[in-house]
Amino acid sequence: NTRTVRIETLAELFTCAKINHVVPENIERELWAKFMVNVSINTISAITRGTYGDCAHIPAIRDLIVDTQREVVALAQKAGIEGLGEAYIEKYQKVFASLEYDGKTSMLQDIEAGRPTENKWFCVRASKLGKELGIPTPLIDVLGRIADGAEAVQKRHIGNR
């Protein structure tokens, strides 16, 4: 979380090359925010086969995403990450709502193509962290198991074509 000369040099290089970039004040918080998004929307979109628009506008899906994000926030807080909370959840809800309605997450695309998903780095990892930190993650635990099942079923269907 320190702005080093190396980071400043890289940022200057991006600026000179006219590459849009942001140097976050707190990279650990931003990594946890990305983890929160991946655990929630990637997993839930893959399970429901929902697009970005579905995830943003169908209350049952949107609410499940938010509840899952709250479990990740609890993990982050227990891990000592400050500033990740409702404001970040609201921020990403607005981001999802602004994306192309029929756009698909990478995990949904993986499921549809019969490719291995990133579930072991998302829900499975979050579940393990919950156990290590003593934080219950009931939604994440169930979503991870369902995602593994959805991946296996889709792989079987694609293999039978």
Tab-separated table of N, CA and C in Angstrom, residues 14-137:
chain	number	residue	atom	x	y	z
A	14	PHE	N	2.363	4.642	-18.411
A	14	PHE	CA	0.990	4.489	-18.897
A	14	PHE	C	0.428	5.829	-19.375
A	15	THR	N	0.687	6.880	-18.617
A	15	THR	CA	0.203	8.206	-18.998
A	15	THR	C	0.796	8.629	-20.342
A	16	CYS	N	2.100	8.455	-20.494
A	16	CYS	CA	2.767	8.816	-21.759
A	16	CYS	C	2.229	8.004	-22.934
A	17	ALA	N	1.863	6.758	-22.670
A	17	ALA	CA	1.334	5.882	-23.721
A	17	ALA	C	-0.170	6.064	-23.920
A	18	LYS	N	-0.748	7.011	-23.166
A	18	LYS	CA	-2.187	7.296	-23.225
A	18	LYS	C	-3.036	6.055	-22.896
A	19	ILE	N	-2.562	5.293	-21.913
A	19	ILE	CA	-3.292	4.123	-21.417
A	19	ILE	C	-4.010	4.544	-20.138
A	20	ASN	N	-5.331	4.432	-20.148
A	20	ASN	CA	-6.091	4.764	-18.945
A	20	ASN	C	-5.668	3.853	-17.807
A	21	HIS	N	-5.487	4.425	-16.646
A	21	HIS	CA	-5.065	3.640	-15.488
A	21	HIS	C	-5.416	4.388	-14.205
A	22	VAL	N	-5.425	3.648	-13.131
A	22	VAL	CA	-5.640	4.206	-11.802
A	22	VAL	C	-4.643	3.535	-10.876
A	23	VAL	N	-4.001	4.323	-10.053
A	23	VAL	CA	-3.138	3.772	-9.014
A	23	VAL	C	-3.932	3.892	-7.717
A	24	PRO	N	-4.481	2.777	-7.245
A	24	PRO	CA	-5.339	2.854	-6.057
A	24	PRO	C	-4.554	3.239	-4.806
A	25	GLU	N	-5.252	3.935	-3.916
A	25	GLU	CA	-4.640	4.302	-2.641
A	25	GLU	C	-4.406	3.069	-1.773
A	26	ASN	N	-5.316	2.106	-1.870
A	26	ASN	CA	-5.229	0.915	-1.028
A	26	ASN	C	-5.430	-0.312	-1.917
A	27	ILE	N	-4.341	-0.876	-2.391
A	27	ILE	CA	-4.421	-1.992	-3.339
A	27	ILE	C	-5.039	-3.232	-2.699
A	28	GLU	N	-4.788	-3.447	-1.413
A	28	GLU	CA	-5.379	-4.624	-0.752
A	28	GLU	C	-6.897	-4.539	-0.741
A	29	ARG	N	-7.421	-3.353	-0.455
A	29	ARG	CA	-8.883	-3.180	-0.473
A	29	ARG	C	-9.427	-3.419	-1.882
A	30	GLU	N	-8.724	-2.925	-2.896
A	30	GLU	CA	-9.178	-3.113	-4.277
A	30	GLU	C	-9.128	-4.582	-4.690
A	31	LEU	N	-8.114	-5.310	-4.221
A	31	LEU	CA	-8.052	-6.753	-4.503
A	31	LEU	C	-9.222	-7.480	-3.852
A	32	TRP	N	-9.546	-7.106	-2.623
A	32	TRP	CA	-10.697	-7.707	-1.947
A	32	TRP	C	-11.999	-7.332	-2.652
A	33	ALA	N	-12.089	-6.101	-3.159
A	33	ALA	CA	-13.294	-5.693	-3.898
A	33	ALA	C	-13.456	-6.555	-5.146
A	34	LYS	N	-12.375	-6.794	-5.847
A	34	LYS	CA	-12.414	-7.653	-7.042
A	34	LYS	C	-12.811	-9.078	-6.644
A	35	PHE	N	-12.262	-9.566	-5.539
A	35	PHE	CA	-12.608	-10.892	-5.031
A	35	PHE	C	-14.100	-10.947	-4.703
A	36	MET	N	-14.609	-9.895	-4.070
A	36	MET	CA	-16.030	-9.820	-3.723
A	36	MET	C	-16.900	-9.934	-4.976
A	37	VAL	N	-16.521	-9.223	-6.020
A	37	VAL	CA	-17.273	-9.256	-7.277
A	37	VAL	C	-17.205	-10.645	-7.901
A	38	ASN	N	-16.014	-11.227	-7.922
A	38	ASN	CA	-15.861	-12.544	-8.546
A	38	ASN	C	-16.621	-13.633	-7.796
A	39	VAL	N	-16.538	-13.618	-6.478
A	39	VAL	CA	-17.243	-14.627	-5.684
A	39	VAL	C	-18.748	-14.507	-5.896
A	40	SER	N	-19.238	-13.292	-6.000
A	40	SER	CA	-20.684	-13.088	-6.089
A	40	SER	C	-21.210	-13.162	-7.520
A	41	ILE	N	-20.938	-12.178	-8.322
A	41	ILE	CA	-21.596	-12.114	-9.636
A	41	ILE	C	-21.100	-13.192	-10.582
A	42	ASN	N	-19.806	-13.505	-10.574
A	42	ASN	CA	-19.320	-14.553	-11.470
A	42	ASN	C	-20.007	-15.875	-11.154
A	43	THR	N	-20.020	-16.230	-9.893
A	43	THR	CA	-20.599	-17.505	-9.484
A	43	THR	C	-22.102	-17.548	-9.739
A	44	ILE	N	-22.801	-16.524	-9.296
A	44	ILE	CA	-24.262	-16.528	-9.394
A	44	ILE	C	-24.718	-16.433	-10.844
A	45	SER	N	-24.010	-15.678	-11.663
A	45	SER	CA	-24.387	-15.617	-13.082
A	45	SER	C	-24.185	-16.968	-13.750
A	46	ALA	N	-23.129	-17.673	-13.371
A	46	ALA	CA	-22.872	-18.994	-13.960
A	46	ALA	C	-23.949	-19.994	-13.554
A	47	ILE	N	-24.357	-19.938	-12.305
A	47	ILE	CA	-25.371	-20.867	-11.803
A	47	ILE	C	-26.742	-20.579	-12.422
A	48	THR	N	-27.106	-19.293	-12.482
A	48	THR	CA	-28.436	-18.922	-12.977
A	48	THR	C	-28.476	-18.761	-14.492
A	49	ARG	N	-27.295	-18.736	-15.116
A	49	ARG	CA	-27.147	-18.439	-16.548
A	49	ARG	C	-27.613	-17.018	-16.846
A	50	GLY	N	-27.513	-16.157	-15.837
A	50	GLY	CA	-27.957	-14.776	-15.968
A	50	GLY	C	-26.902	-13.866	-16.563
A	51	THR	N	-27.355	-12.957	-17.415
A	51	THR	CA	-26.484	-11.941	-18.000
A	51	THR	C	-26.247	-10.831	-16.973
A	52	TYR	N	-25.405	-9.857	-17.341
A	52	TYR	CA	-25.204	-8.707	-16.449
A	52	TYR	C	-26.534	-8.033	-16.146
A	53	GLY	N	-27.353	-7.855	-17.171
A	53	GLY	CA	-28.648	-7.218	-16.967
A	53	GLY	C	-29.545	-8.007	-16.037
A	54	ASP	N	-29.563	-9.325	-16.217
A	54	ASP	CA	-30.356	-10.173	-15.322
A	54	ASP	C	-29.879	-10.008	-13.883
A	55	CYS	N	-28.563	-10.023	-13.704
A	55	CYS	CA	-27.989	-9.917	-12.356
A	55	CYS	C	-28.291	-8.566	-11.712
A	56	ALA	N	-28.397	-7.536	-12.517
A	56	ALA	CA	-28.665	-6.201	-11.989
A	56	ALA	C	-30.151	-5.926	-11.778
A	57	HIS	N	-31.016	-6.556	-12.571
A	57	HIS	CA	-32.422	-6.149	-12.581
A	57	HIS	C	-33.420	-7.183	-12.065
A	58	ILE	N	-33.034	-8.421	-11.927
A	58	ILE	CA	-33.953	-9.422	-11.367
A	58	ILE	C	-33.717	-9.456	-9.857
A	59	PRO	N	-34.712	-9.027	-9.064
A	59	PRO	CA	-34.499	-8.891	-7.624
A	59	PRO	C	-33.953	-10.143	-6.931
A	60	ALA	N	-34.454	-11.308	-7.274
A	60	ALA	CA	-33.986	-12.529	-6.602
A	60	ALA	C	-32.491	-12.747	-6.835
A	61	ILE	N	-32.029	-12.466	-8.040
A	61	ILE	CA	-30.604	-12.638	-8.353
A	61	ILE	C	-29.796	-11.509	-7.727
A	62	ARG	N	-30.251	-10.280	-7.920
A	62	ARG	CA	-29.533	-9.112	-7.386
A	62	ARG	C	-29.372	-9.218	-5.868
A	63	ASP	N	-30.436	-9.591	-5.169
A	63	ASP	CA	-30.374	-9.677	-3.710
A	63	ASP	C	-29.422	-10.774	-3.249
A	64	LEU	N	-29.389	-11.882	-3.966
A	64	LEU	CA	-28.456	-12.959	-3.636
A	64	LEU	C	-27.013	-12.494	-3.835
A	65	ILE	N	-26.774	-11.742	-4.890
A	65	ILE	CA	-25.437	-11.190	-5.131
A	65	ILE	C	-25.029	-10.285	-3.974
A	66	VAL	N	-25.917	-9.394	-3.565
A	66	VAL	CA	-25.618	-8.461	-2.477
A	66	VAL	C	-25.358	-9.219	-1.177
A	67	ASP	N	-26.187	-10.199	-0.855
A	67	ASP	CA	-25.983	-10.977	0.371
A	67	ASP	C	-24.650	-11.723	0.338
A	68	THR	N	-24.280	-12.230	-0.818
A	68	THR	CA	-23.000	-12.923	-0.966
A	68	THR	C	-21.850	-11.935	-0.807
A	69	GLN	N	-22.002	-10.754	-1.367
A	69	GLN	CA	-20.967	-9.730	-1.212
A	69	GLN	C	-20.786	-9.360	0.255
A	70	ARG	N	-21.857	-9.339	1.001
A	70	ARG	CA	-21.753	-9.022	2.432
A	70	ARG	C	-20.944	-10.086	3.175
A	71	GLU	N	-21.065	-11.342	2.755
A	71	GLU	CA	-20.233	-12.381	3.378
A	71	GLU	C	-18.756	-12.138	3.079
A	72	VAL	N	-18.433	-11.739	1.867
A	72	VAL	CA	-17.034	-11.446	1.523
A	72	VAL	C	-16.544	-10.228	2.304
A	73	VAL	N	-17.384	-9.223	2.448
A	73	VAL	CA	-17.018	-8.045	3.236
A	73	VAL	C	-16.683	-8.454	4.670
A	74	ALA	N	-17.468	-9.350	5.253
A	74	ALA	CA	-17.189	-9.823	6.616
A	74	ALA	C	-15.823	-10.500	6.685
A	75	LEU	N	-15.479	-11.276	5.663
A	75	LEU	CA	-14.155	-11.906	5.611
A	75	LEU	C	-13.063	-10.843	5.539
A	76	ALA	N	-13.256	-9.871	4.670
A	76	ALA	CA	-12.255	-8.813	4.496
A	76	ALA	C	-12.049	-8.043	5.796
A	77	GLN	N	-13.143	-7.714	6.460
A	77	GLN	CA	-13.032	-6.971	7.716
A	77	GLN	C	-12.277	-7.778	8.762
A	78	LYS	N	-12.573	-9.061	8.853
A	78	LYS	CA	-11.869	-9.927	9.808
A	78	LYS	C	-10.384	-10.033	9.449
A	79	ALA	N	-10.068	-9.948	8.154
A	79	ALA	CA	-8.680	-10.011	7.691
A	79	ALA	C	-7.965	-8.664	7.845
A	80	GLY	N	-8.667	-7.666	8.369
A	80	GLY	CA	-8.044	-6.373	8.630
A	80	GLY	C	-8.129	-5.371	7.494
A	81	ILE	N	-8.973	-5.643	6.518
A	81	ILE	CA	-9.132	-4.729	5.385
A	81	ILE	C	-10.169	-3.675	5.756
A	82	GLU	N	-9.762	-2.425	5.712
A	82	GLU	CA	-10.662	-1.335	6.073
A	82	GLU	C	-11.279	-0.708	4.834
A	83	GLY	N	-12.505	-0.247	4.980
A	83	GLY	CA	-13.142	0.536	3.931
A	83	GLY	C	-13.936	-0.246	2.905
A	84	LEU	N	-13.939	-1.563	3.004
A	84	LEU	CA	-14.748	-2.360	2.079
A	84	LEU	C	-16.079	-2.623	2.774
A	85	GLY	N	-17.148	-2.087	2.212
A	85	GLY	CA	-18.450	-2.238	2.850
A	85	GLY	C	-19.575	-1.909	1.899
A	86	GLU	N	-20.652	-1.386	2.451
A	86	GLU	CA	-21.865	-1.116	1.673
A	86	GLU	C	-21.612	-0.174	0.498
A	87	ALA	N	-20.719	0.788	0.667
A	87	ALA	CA	-20.442	1.723	-0.434
A	87	ALA	C	-19.870	0.981	-1.638
A	88	TYR	N	-19.008	0.007	-1.391
A	88	TYR	CA	-18.455	-0.785	-2.494
A	88	TYR	C	-19.526	-1.675	-3.118
A	89	ILE	N	-20.380	-2.243	-2.288
A	89	ILE	CA	-21.468	-3.077	-2.809
A	89	ILE	C	-22.363	-2.237	-3.721
A	90	GLU	N	-22.735	-1.050	-3.259
A	90	GLU	CA	-23.577	-0.160	-4.068
A	90	GLU	C	-22.858	0.257	-5.352
A	91	LYS	N	-21.570	0.547	-5.242
A	91	LYS	CA	-20.781	0.942	-6.417
A	91	LYS	C	-20.851	-0.136	-7.489
A	92	TYR	N	-20.644	-1.386	-7.090
A	92	TYR	CA	-20.633	-2.459	-8.080
A	92	TYR	C	-22.026	-2.799	-8.584
A	93	GLN	N	-23.063	-2.554	-7.804
A	93	GLN	CA	-24.417	-2.728	-8.323
A	93	GLN	C	-24.664	-1.740	-9.462
A	94	LYS	N	-24.170	-0.526	-9.298
A	94	LYS	CA	-24.310	0.479	-10.361
A	94	LYS	C	-23.493	0.087	-11.587
A	95	VAL	N	-22.312	-0.462	-11.367
A	95	VAL	CA	-21.482	-0.909	-12.492
A	95	VAL	C	-22.210	-1.993	-13.273
A	96	PHE	N	-22.748	-3.007	-12.579
A	96	PHE	CA	-23.463	-4.094	-13.262
A	96	PHE	C	-24.624	-3.537	-14.075
A	97	ALA	N	-25.352	-2.598	-13.477
A	97	ALA	CA	-26.522	-2.029	-14.150
A	97	ALA	C	-26.133	-1.220	-15.386
A	98	SER	N	-24.897	-0.742	-15.439
A	98	SER	CA	-24.459	0.075	-16.578
A	98	SER	C	-23.898	-0.759	-17.732
A	99	LEU	N	-23.642	-2.029	-17.485
A	99	LEU	CA	-23.056	-2.880	-18.520
A	99	LEU	C	-24.117	-3.324	-19.523
A	100	GLU	N	-23.656	-3.780	-20.664
A	100	GLU	CA	-24.572	-4.272	-21.694
A	100	GLU	C	-25.456	-5.367	-21.091
A	101	TYR	N	-26.772	-5.240	-21.251
A	101	TYR	CA	-27.720	-6.155	-20.610
A	101	TYR	C	-27.389	-7.615	-20.907
A	102	ASP	N	-27.082	-7.919	-22.149
A	102	ASP	CA	-26.843	-9.308	-22.539
A	102	ASP	C	-25.389	-9.744	-22.388
A	103	GLY	N	-24.548	-8.886	-21.811
A	103	GLY	CA	-23.157	-9.265	-21.569
A	103	GLY	C	-23.073	-10.391	-20.550
A	104	LYS	N	-22.032	-11.187	-20.658
A	104	LYS	CA	-21.893	-12.363	-19.793
A	104	LYS	C	-20.572	-12.325	-19.035
A	105	THR	N	-20.622	-12.808	-17.802
A	105	THR	CA	-19.398	-12.917	-17.016
A	105	THR	C	-18.507	-14.013	-17.594
A	106	SER	N	-17.252	-13.972	-17.216
A	106	SER	CA	-16.314	-14.990	-17.711
A	106	SER	C	-16.706	-16.383	-17.232
A	107	MET	N	-17.221	-16.485	-16.022
A	107	MET	CA	-17.579	-17.800	-15.496
A	107	MET	C	-18.799	-18.366	-16.217
A	108	LEU	N	-19.749	-17.516	-16.568
A	108	LEU	CA	-20.892	-17.978	-17.354
A	108	LEU	C	-20.413	-18.450	-18.725
A	109	GLN	N	-19.510	-17.706	-19.328
A	109	GLN	CA	-18.966	-18.125	-20.622
A	109	GLN	C	-18.232	-19.463	-20.504
A	110	ASP	N	-17.513	-19.653	-19.398
A	110	ASP	CA	-16.821	-20.932	-19.182
A	110	ASP	C	-17.817	-22.081	-19.061
A	111	ILE	N	-18.866	-21.878	-18.276
A	111	ILE	CA	-19.892	-22.917	-18.108
A	111	ILE	C	-20.502	-23.266	-19.462
A	112	GLU	N	-20.887	-22.251	-20.216
A	112	GLU	CA	-21.532	-22.494	-21.509
A	112	GLU	C	-20.620	-23.240	-22.475
A	113	ALA	N	-19.324	-22.991	-22.373
A	113	ALA	CA	-18.368	-23.635	-23.283
A	113	ALA	C	-17.854	-24.971	-22.752
A	114	GLY	N	-18.257	-25.325	-21.527
A	114	GLY	CA	-17.785	-26.580	-20.943
A	114	GLY	C	-16.341	-26.519	-20.465
A	115	ARG	N	-15.835	-25.301	-20.255
A	115	ARG	CA	-14.469	-25.131	-19.753
A	115	ARG	C	-14.472	-25.154	-18.229
A	116	PRO	N	-13.343	-25.486	-17.629
A	116	PRO	CA	-13.241	-25.387	-16.168
A	116	PRO	C	-13.475	-23.934	-15.731
A	117	THR	N	-14.151	-23.771	-14.621
A	117	THR	CA	-14.410	-22.424	-14.105
A	117	THR	C	-13.332	-22.034	-13.098
A	118	GLU	N	-13.466	-20.816	-12.614
A	118	GLU	CA	-12.546	-20.295	-11.598
A	118	GLU	C	-13.102	-20.491	-10.191
A	119	ASN	N	-14.090	-21.356	-10.043
A	119	ASN	CA	-14.762	-21.532	-8.761
A	119	ASN	C	-13.792	-21.842	-7.628
A	120	LYS	N	-12.750	-22.613	-7.886
A	120	LYS	CA	-11.821	-22.956	-6.799
A	120	LYS	C	-11.083	-21.727	-6.281
A	121	TRP	N	-10.981	-20.681	-7.104
A	121	TRP	CA	-10.340	-19.446	-6.648
A	121	TRP	C	-11.352	-18.457	-6.103
A	122	PHE	N	-12.621	-18.710	-6.302
A	122	PHE	CA	-13.655	-17.799	-5.847
A	122	PHE	C	-14.348	-18.372	-4.611
A	123	CYS	N	-15.434	-19.091	-4.781
A	123	CYS	CA	-16.198	-19.591	-3.635
A	123	CYS	C	-15.418	-20.582	-2.783
A	124	VAL	N	-14.721	-21.497	-3.418
A	124	VAL	CA	-13.985	-22.499	-2.635
A	124	VAL	C	-12.944	-21.808	-1.757
A	125	ARG	N	-12.234	-20.836	-2.316
A	125	ARG	CA	-11.225	-20.099	-1.546
A	125	ARG	C	-11.887	-19.277	-0.448
A	126	ALA	N	-12.998	-18.611	-0.759
A	126	ALA	CA	-13.698	-17.808	0.245
A	126	ALA	C	-14.205	-18.685	1.389
A	127	SER	N	-14.696	-19.879	1.076
A	127	SER	CA	-15.148	-20.808	2.119
A	127	SER	C	-13.993	-21.193	3.036
A	128	LYS	N	-12.843	-21.479	2.439
A	128	LYS	CA	-11.663	-21.828	3.246
A	128	LYS	C	-11.242	-20.662	4.132
A	129	LEU	N	-11.261	-19.468	3.576
A	129	LEU	CA	-10.924	-18.288	4.376
A	129	LEU	C	-11.897	-18.126	5.536
A	130	GLY	N	-13.176	-18.357	5.275
A	130	GLY	CA	-14.167	-18.263	6.337
A	130	GLY	C	-13.856	-19.211	7.482
A	131	LYS	N	-13.495	-20.427	7.137
A	131	LYS	CA	-13.145	-21.405	8.178
A	131	LYS	C	-11.888	-20.969	8.929
A	132	GLU	N	-10.885	-20.501	8.193
A	132	GLU	CA	-9.637	-20.055	8.821
A	132	GLU	C	-9.859	-18.861	9.741
A	133	LEU	N	-10.737	-17.953	9.340
A	133	LEU	CA	-10.969	-16.724	10.095
A	133	LEU	C	-12.095	-16.848	11.119
A	134	GLY	N	-12.808	-17.973	11.102
A	134	GLY	CA	-13.921	-18.154	12.026
A	134	GLY	C	-15.147	-17.332	11.658
A	135	ILE	N	-15.319	-17.067	10.366
A	135	ILE	CA	-16.465	-16.293	9.876
A	135	ILE	C	-17.369	-17.226	9.075
A	136	PRO	N	-18.639	-17.359	9.457
A	136	PRO	CA	-19.549	-18.215	8.687
A	136	PRO	C	-19.782	-17.652	7.281
A	137	THR	N	-19.783	-18.539	6.308
A	137	THR	CA	-20.045	-18.149	4.912
A	137	THR	C	-21.059	-19.121	4.300
